[in-house]
Tab-separated table of C-alpha atoms and ligand atoms in Angstrom:
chain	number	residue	atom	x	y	z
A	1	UNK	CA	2.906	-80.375	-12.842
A	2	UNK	CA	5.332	-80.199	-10.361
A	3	UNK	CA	6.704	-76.639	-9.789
A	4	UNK	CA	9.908	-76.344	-11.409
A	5	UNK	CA	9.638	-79.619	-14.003
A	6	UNK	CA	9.438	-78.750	-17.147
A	7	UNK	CA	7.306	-80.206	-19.555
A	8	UNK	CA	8.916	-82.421	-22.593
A	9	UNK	CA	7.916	-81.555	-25.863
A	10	UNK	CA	8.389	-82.204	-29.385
A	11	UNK	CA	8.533	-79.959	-32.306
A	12	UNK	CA	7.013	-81.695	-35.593
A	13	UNK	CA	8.268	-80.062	-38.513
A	14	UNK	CA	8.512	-80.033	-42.365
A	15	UNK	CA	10.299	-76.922	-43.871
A	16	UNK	CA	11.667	-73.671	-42.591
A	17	UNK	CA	10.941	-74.186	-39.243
A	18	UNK	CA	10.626	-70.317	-38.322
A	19	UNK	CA	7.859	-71.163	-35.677
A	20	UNK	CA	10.136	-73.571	-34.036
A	21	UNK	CA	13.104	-71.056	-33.750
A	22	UNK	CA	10.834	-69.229	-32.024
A	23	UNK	CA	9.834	-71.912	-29.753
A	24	UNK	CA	13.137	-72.999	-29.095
A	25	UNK	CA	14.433	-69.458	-28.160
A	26	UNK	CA	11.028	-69.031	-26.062
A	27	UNK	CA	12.390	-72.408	-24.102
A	28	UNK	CA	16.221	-71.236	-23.338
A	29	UNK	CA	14.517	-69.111	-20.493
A	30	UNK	CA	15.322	-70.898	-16.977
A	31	UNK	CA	11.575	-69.629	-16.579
A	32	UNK	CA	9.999	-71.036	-19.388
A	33	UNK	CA	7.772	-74.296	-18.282
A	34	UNK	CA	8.471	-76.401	-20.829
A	35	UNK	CA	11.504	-78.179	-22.504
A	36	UNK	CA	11.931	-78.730	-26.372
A	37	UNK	CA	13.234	-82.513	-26.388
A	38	UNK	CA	13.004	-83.523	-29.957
A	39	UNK	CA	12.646	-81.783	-33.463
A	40	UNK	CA	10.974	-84.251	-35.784
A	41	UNK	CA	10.748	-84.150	-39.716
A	42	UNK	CA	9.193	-86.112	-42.125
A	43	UNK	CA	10.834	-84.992	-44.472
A	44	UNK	CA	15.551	-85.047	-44.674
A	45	UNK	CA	15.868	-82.087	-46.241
A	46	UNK	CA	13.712	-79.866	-43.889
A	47	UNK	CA	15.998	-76.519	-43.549
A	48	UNK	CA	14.614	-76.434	-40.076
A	49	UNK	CA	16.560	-79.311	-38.576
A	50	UNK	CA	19.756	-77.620	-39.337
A	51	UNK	CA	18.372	-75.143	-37.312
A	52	UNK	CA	17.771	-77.374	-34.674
A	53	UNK	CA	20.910	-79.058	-34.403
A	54	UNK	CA	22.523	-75.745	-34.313
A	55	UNK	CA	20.855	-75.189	-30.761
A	56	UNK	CA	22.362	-78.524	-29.941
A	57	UNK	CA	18.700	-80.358	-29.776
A	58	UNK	CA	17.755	-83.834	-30.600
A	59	UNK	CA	16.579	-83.825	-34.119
A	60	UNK	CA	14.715	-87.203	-36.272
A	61	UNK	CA	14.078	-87.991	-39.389
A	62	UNK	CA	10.790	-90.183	-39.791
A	63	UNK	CA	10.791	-89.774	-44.210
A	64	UNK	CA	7.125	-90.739	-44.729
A	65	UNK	CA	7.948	-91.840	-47.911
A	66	UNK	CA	9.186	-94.856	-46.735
A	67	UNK	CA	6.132	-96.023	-45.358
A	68	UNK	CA	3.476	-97.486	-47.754
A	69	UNK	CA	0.871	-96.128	-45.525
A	70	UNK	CA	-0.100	-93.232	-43.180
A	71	UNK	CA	-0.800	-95.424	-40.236
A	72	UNK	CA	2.376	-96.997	-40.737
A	73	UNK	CA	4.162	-93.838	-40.184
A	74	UNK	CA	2.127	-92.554	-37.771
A	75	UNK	CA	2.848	-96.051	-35.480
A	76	UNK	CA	6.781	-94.973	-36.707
A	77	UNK	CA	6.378	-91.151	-35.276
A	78	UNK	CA	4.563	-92.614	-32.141
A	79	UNK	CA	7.167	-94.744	-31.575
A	80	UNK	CA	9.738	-91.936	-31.555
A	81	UNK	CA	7.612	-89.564	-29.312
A	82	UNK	CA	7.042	-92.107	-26.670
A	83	UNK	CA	10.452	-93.300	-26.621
A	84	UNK	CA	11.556	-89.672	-26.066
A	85	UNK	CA	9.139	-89.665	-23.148
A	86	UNK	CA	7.546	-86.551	-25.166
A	87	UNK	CA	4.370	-84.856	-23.002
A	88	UNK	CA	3.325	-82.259	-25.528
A	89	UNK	CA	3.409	-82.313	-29.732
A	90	UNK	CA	3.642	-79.061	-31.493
A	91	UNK	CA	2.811	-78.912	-34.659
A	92	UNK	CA	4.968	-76.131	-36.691
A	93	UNK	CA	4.337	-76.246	-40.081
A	94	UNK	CA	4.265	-80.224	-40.438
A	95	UNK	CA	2.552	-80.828	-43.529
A	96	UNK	CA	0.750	-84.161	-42.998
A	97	UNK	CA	-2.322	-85.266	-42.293
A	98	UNK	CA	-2.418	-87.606	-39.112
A	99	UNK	CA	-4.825	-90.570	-38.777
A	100	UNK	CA	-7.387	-90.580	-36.478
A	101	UNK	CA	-5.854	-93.114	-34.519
A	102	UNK	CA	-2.358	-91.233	-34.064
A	103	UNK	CA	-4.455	-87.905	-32.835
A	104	UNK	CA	-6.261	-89.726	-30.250
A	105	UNK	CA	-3.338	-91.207	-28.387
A	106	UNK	CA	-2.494	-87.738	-28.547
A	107	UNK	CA	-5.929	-85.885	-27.649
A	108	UNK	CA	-5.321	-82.649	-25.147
A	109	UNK	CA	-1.548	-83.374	-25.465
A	110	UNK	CA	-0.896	-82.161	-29.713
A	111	UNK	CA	-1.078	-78.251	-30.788
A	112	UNK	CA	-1.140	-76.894	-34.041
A	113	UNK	CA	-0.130	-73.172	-35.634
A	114	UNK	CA	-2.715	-72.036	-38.662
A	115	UNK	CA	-1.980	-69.150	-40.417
A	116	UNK	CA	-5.818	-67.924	-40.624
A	117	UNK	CA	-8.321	-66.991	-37.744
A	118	UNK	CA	-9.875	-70.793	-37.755
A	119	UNK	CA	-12.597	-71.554	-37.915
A	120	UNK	CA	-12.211	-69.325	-41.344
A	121	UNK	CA	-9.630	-70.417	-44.367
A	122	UNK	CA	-8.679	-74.121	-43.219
A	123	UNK	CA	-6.091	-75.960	-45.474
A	124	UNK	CA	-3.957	-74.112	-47.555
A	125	UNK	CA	-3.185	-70.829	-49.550
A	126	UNK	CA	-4.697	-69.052	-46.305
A	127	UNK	CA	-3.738	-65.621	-47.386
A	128	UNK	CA	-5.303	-65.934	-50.802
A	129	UNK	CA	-8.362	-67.303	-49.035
A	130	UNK	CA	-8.267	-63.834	-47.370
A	131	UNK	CA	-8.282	-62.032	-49.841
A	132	UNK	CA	-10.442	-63.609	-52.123
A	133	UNK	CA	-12.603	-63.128	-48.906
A	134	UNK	CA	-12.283	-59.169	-48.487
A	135	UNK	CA	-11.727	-59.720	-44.855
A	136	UNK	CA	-10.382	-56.760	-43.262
A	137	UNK	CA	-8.885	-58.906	-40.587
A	138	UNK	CA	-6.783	-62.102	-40.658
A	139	UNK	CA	-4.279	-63.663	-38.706
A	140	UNK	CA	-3.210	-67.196	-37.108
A	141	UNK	CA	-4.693	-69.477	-34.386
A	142	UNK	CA	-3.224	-71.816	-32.010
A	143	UNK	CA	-5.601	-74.909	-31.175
A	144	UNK	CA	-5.415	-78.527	-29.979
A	145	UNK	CA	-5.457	-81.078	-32.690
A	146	UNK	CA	-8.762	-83.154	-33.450
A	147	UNK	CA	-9.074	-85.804	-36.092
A	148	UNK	CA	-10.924	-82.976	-38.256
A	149	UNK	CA	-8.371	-80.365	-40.342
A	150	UNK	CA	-7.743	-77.108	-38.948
A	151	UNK	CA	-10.162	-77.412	-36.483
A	152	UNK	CA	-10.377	-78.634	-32.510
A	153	UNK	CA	-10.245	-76.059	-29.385
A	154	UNK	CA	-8.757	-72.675	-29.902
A	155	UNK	CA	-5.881	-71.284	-27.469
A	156	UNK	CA	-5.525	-68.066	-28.874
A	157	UNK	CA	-5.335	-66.415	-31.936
A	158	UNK	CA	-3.038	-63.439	-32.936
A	159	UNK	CA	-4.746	-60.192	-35.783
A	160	UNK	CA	-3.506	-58.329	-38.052
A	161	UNK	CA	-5.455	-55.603	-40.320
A	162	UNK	CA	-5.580	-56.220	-44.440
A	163	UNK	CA	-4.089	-52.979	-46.258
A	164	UNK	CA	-4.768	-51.814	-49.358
A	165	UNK	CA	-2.967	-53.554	-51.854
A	166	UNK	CA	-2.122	-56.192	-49.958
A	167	UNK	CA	-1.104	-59.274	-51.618
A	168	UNK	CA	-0.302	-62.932	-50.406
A	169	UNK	CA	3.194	-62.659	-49.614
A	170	UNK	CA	3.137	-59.569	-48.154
A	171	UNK	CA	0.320	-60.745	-45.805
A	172	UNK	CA	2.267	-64.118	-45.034
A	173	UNK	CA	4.863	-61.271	-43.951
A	174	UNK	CA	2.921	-59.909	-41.521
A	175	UNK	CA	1.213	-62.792	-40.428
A	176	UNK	CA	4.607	-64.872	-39.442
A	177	UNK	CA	5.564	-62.729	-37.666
A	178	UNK	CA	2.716	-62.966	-34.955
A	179	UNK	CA	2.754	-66.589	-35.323
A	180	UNK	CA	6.489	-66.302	-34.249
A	181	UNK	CA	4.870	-64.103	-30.949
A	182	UNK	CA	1.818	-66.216	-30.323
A	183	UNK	CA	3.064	-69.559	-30.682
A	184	UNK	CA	5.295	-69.265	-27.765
A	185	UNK	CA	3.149	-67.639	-25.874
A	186	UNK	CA	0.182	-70.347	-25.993
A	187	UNK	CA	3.206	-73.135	-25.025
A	188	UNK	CA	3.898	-71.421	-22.004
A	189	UNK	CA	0.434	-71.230	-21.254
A	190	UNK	CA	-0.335	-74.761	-22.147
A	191	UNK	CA	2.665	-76.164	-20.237
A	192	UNK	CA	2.216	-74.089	-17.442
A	193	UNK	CA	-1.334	-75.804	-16.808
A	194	UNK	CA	-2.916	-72.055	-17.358
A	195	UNK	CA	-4.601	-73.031	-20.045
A	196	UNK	CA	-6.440	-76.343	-20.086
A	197	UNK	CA	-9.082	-78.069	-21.841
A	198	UNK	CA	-12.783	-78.631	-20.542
A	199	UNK	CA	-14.590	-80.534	-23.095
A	200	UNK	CA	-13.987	-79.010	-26.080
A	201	UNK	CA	-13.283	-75.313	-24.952
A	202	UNK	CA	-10.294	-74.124	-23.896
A	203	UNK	CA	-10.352	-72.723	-20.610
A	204	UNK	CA	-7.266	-69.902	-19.923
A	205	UNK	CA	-6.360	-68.632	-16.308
A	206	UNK	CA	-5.621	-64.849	-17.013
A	207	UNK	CA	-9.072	-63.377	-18.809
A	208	UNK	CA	-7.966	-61.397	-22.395
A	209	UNK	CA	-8.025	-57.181	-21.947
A	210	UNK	CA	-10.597	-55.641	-24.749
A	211	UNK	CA	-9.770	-54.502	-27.735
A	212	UNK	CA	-6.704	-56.296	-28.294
A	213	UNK	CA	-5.160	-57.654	-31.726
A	214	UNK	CA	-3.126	-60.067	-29.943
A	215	UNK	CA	-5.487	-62.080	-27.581
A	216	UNK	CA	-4.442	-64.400	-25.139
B	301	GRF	C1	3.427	-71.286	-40.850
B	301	GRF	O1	2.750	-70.252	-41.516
B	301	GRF	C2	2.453	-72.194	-40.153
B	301	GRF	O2	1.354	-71.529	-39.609
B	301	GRF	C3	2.001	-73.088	-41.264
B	301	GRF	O3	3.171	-73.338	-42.006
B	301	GRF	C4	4.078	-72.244	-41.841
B	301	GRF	C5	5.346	-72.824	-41.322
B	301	GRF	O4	6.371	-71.862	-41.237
B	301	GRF	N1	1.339	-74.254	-40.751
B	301	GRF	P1	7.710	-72.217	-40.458
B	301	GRF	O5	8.199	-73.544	-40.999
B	301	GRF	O6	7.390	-72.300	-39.002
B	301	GRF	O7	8.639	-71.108	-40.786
């Protein structure tokens, strides 16, 4: 990428939309390599868009129940993306499953926030899933999107320890808020070419230090 350009991307959303807050503050630096162009929903009443709109970007409803089918939306949400001249997807909290099809025009260009240290506690209820686990550890991963759920190459993941008496909103708590840190960071990364692909491992310029919680 040209020094200077910044890359377009869109936010997919479905709810809250804390993750793209984050992304969108991230993006107000002059510095910041890439350019938040559209917030999408799928569904109207998505608290997130106010949000959005607030910070005076583009937002779009695509309501997915007015498709009869997934690939119909997907063609829909494509549609909108590649009219926006979009470069990069996030996904932040966008709680639909995408068709094969829809990911692949999309391969090496689509990330995804999980709250869980993939590859363990994929789909939902994450923090239970920790727990019910013991794990002393837990935490959320940004990856590219594959076809598969919850899976595909991993950017970086963010750790935080499980206390005593932990339960699943308290971890969700804590968990957040390194999404809110992490998220951001992997963007810049991603947009700023120093992190690319190579098959299906993600190769990042700056090597992480040891020891770390938060590993880029
Ligand atoms: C986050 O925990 C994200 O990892 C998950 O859904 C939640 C969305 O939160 N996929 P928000 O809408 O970004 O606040």
């Amino acid at each position: 990428m040209a020094a200077g350009r910044k890359m377009r991307v869109a936010i997919l959303i479905s709810g809250r939309g804390s993750n793209m807050v984050a992304l969108l503050e991230a993006a107000r630096d002059p510095a910041y390599p890439a350019e938040i162009a559209l917030v999408l929903s799928n569904r109207p009443d998505a608290a997130g868009l106010a949000r959005a709109a607030e910070a005076g970007i583009p937002t779009q409803i695509i309501d997915h129940t007015a498709y009869p089918d997934r690939a119909s939306f997907d063609a829909a949400l494509d549609a909108e993306l590649r009219a926006a001249s979009v470069e990069l997807v996030c996904l932040a909290g966008f709680m639909r499953i995408l068709t094969p099809g829809f990911v692949a025009g999309w391969a090496g260009r689509m990330l995804n926030i999980h709250p869980s240290l993939l590859p363990l506690f994929k789909g939902t209820h994450t923090h239970r899933q920790a727990l019910d686990a013991g794990v002393r550890l837990h935490g959320c991963t940004v990856h590219f999107v594959v076809p598969e759920l919850d899976a595909g190459p991993i950017v970086a993941q963010a750790a935080i320890p499980v206390r005593q008496g932990d339960d699943p909103d308290s971890l969700a708590d804590r968990v957040i808020v390194q999404e809110r840190r992490l998220y951001p960071a992997v963007l810049a990364l991603v947009a700023g070419a120093r992190a690319r692909l190579e098959g299906d491992r993600v190769v990042i310029a700056e090597p992480a230090p040891e020891g770390v919680l938060f590993s880029l």
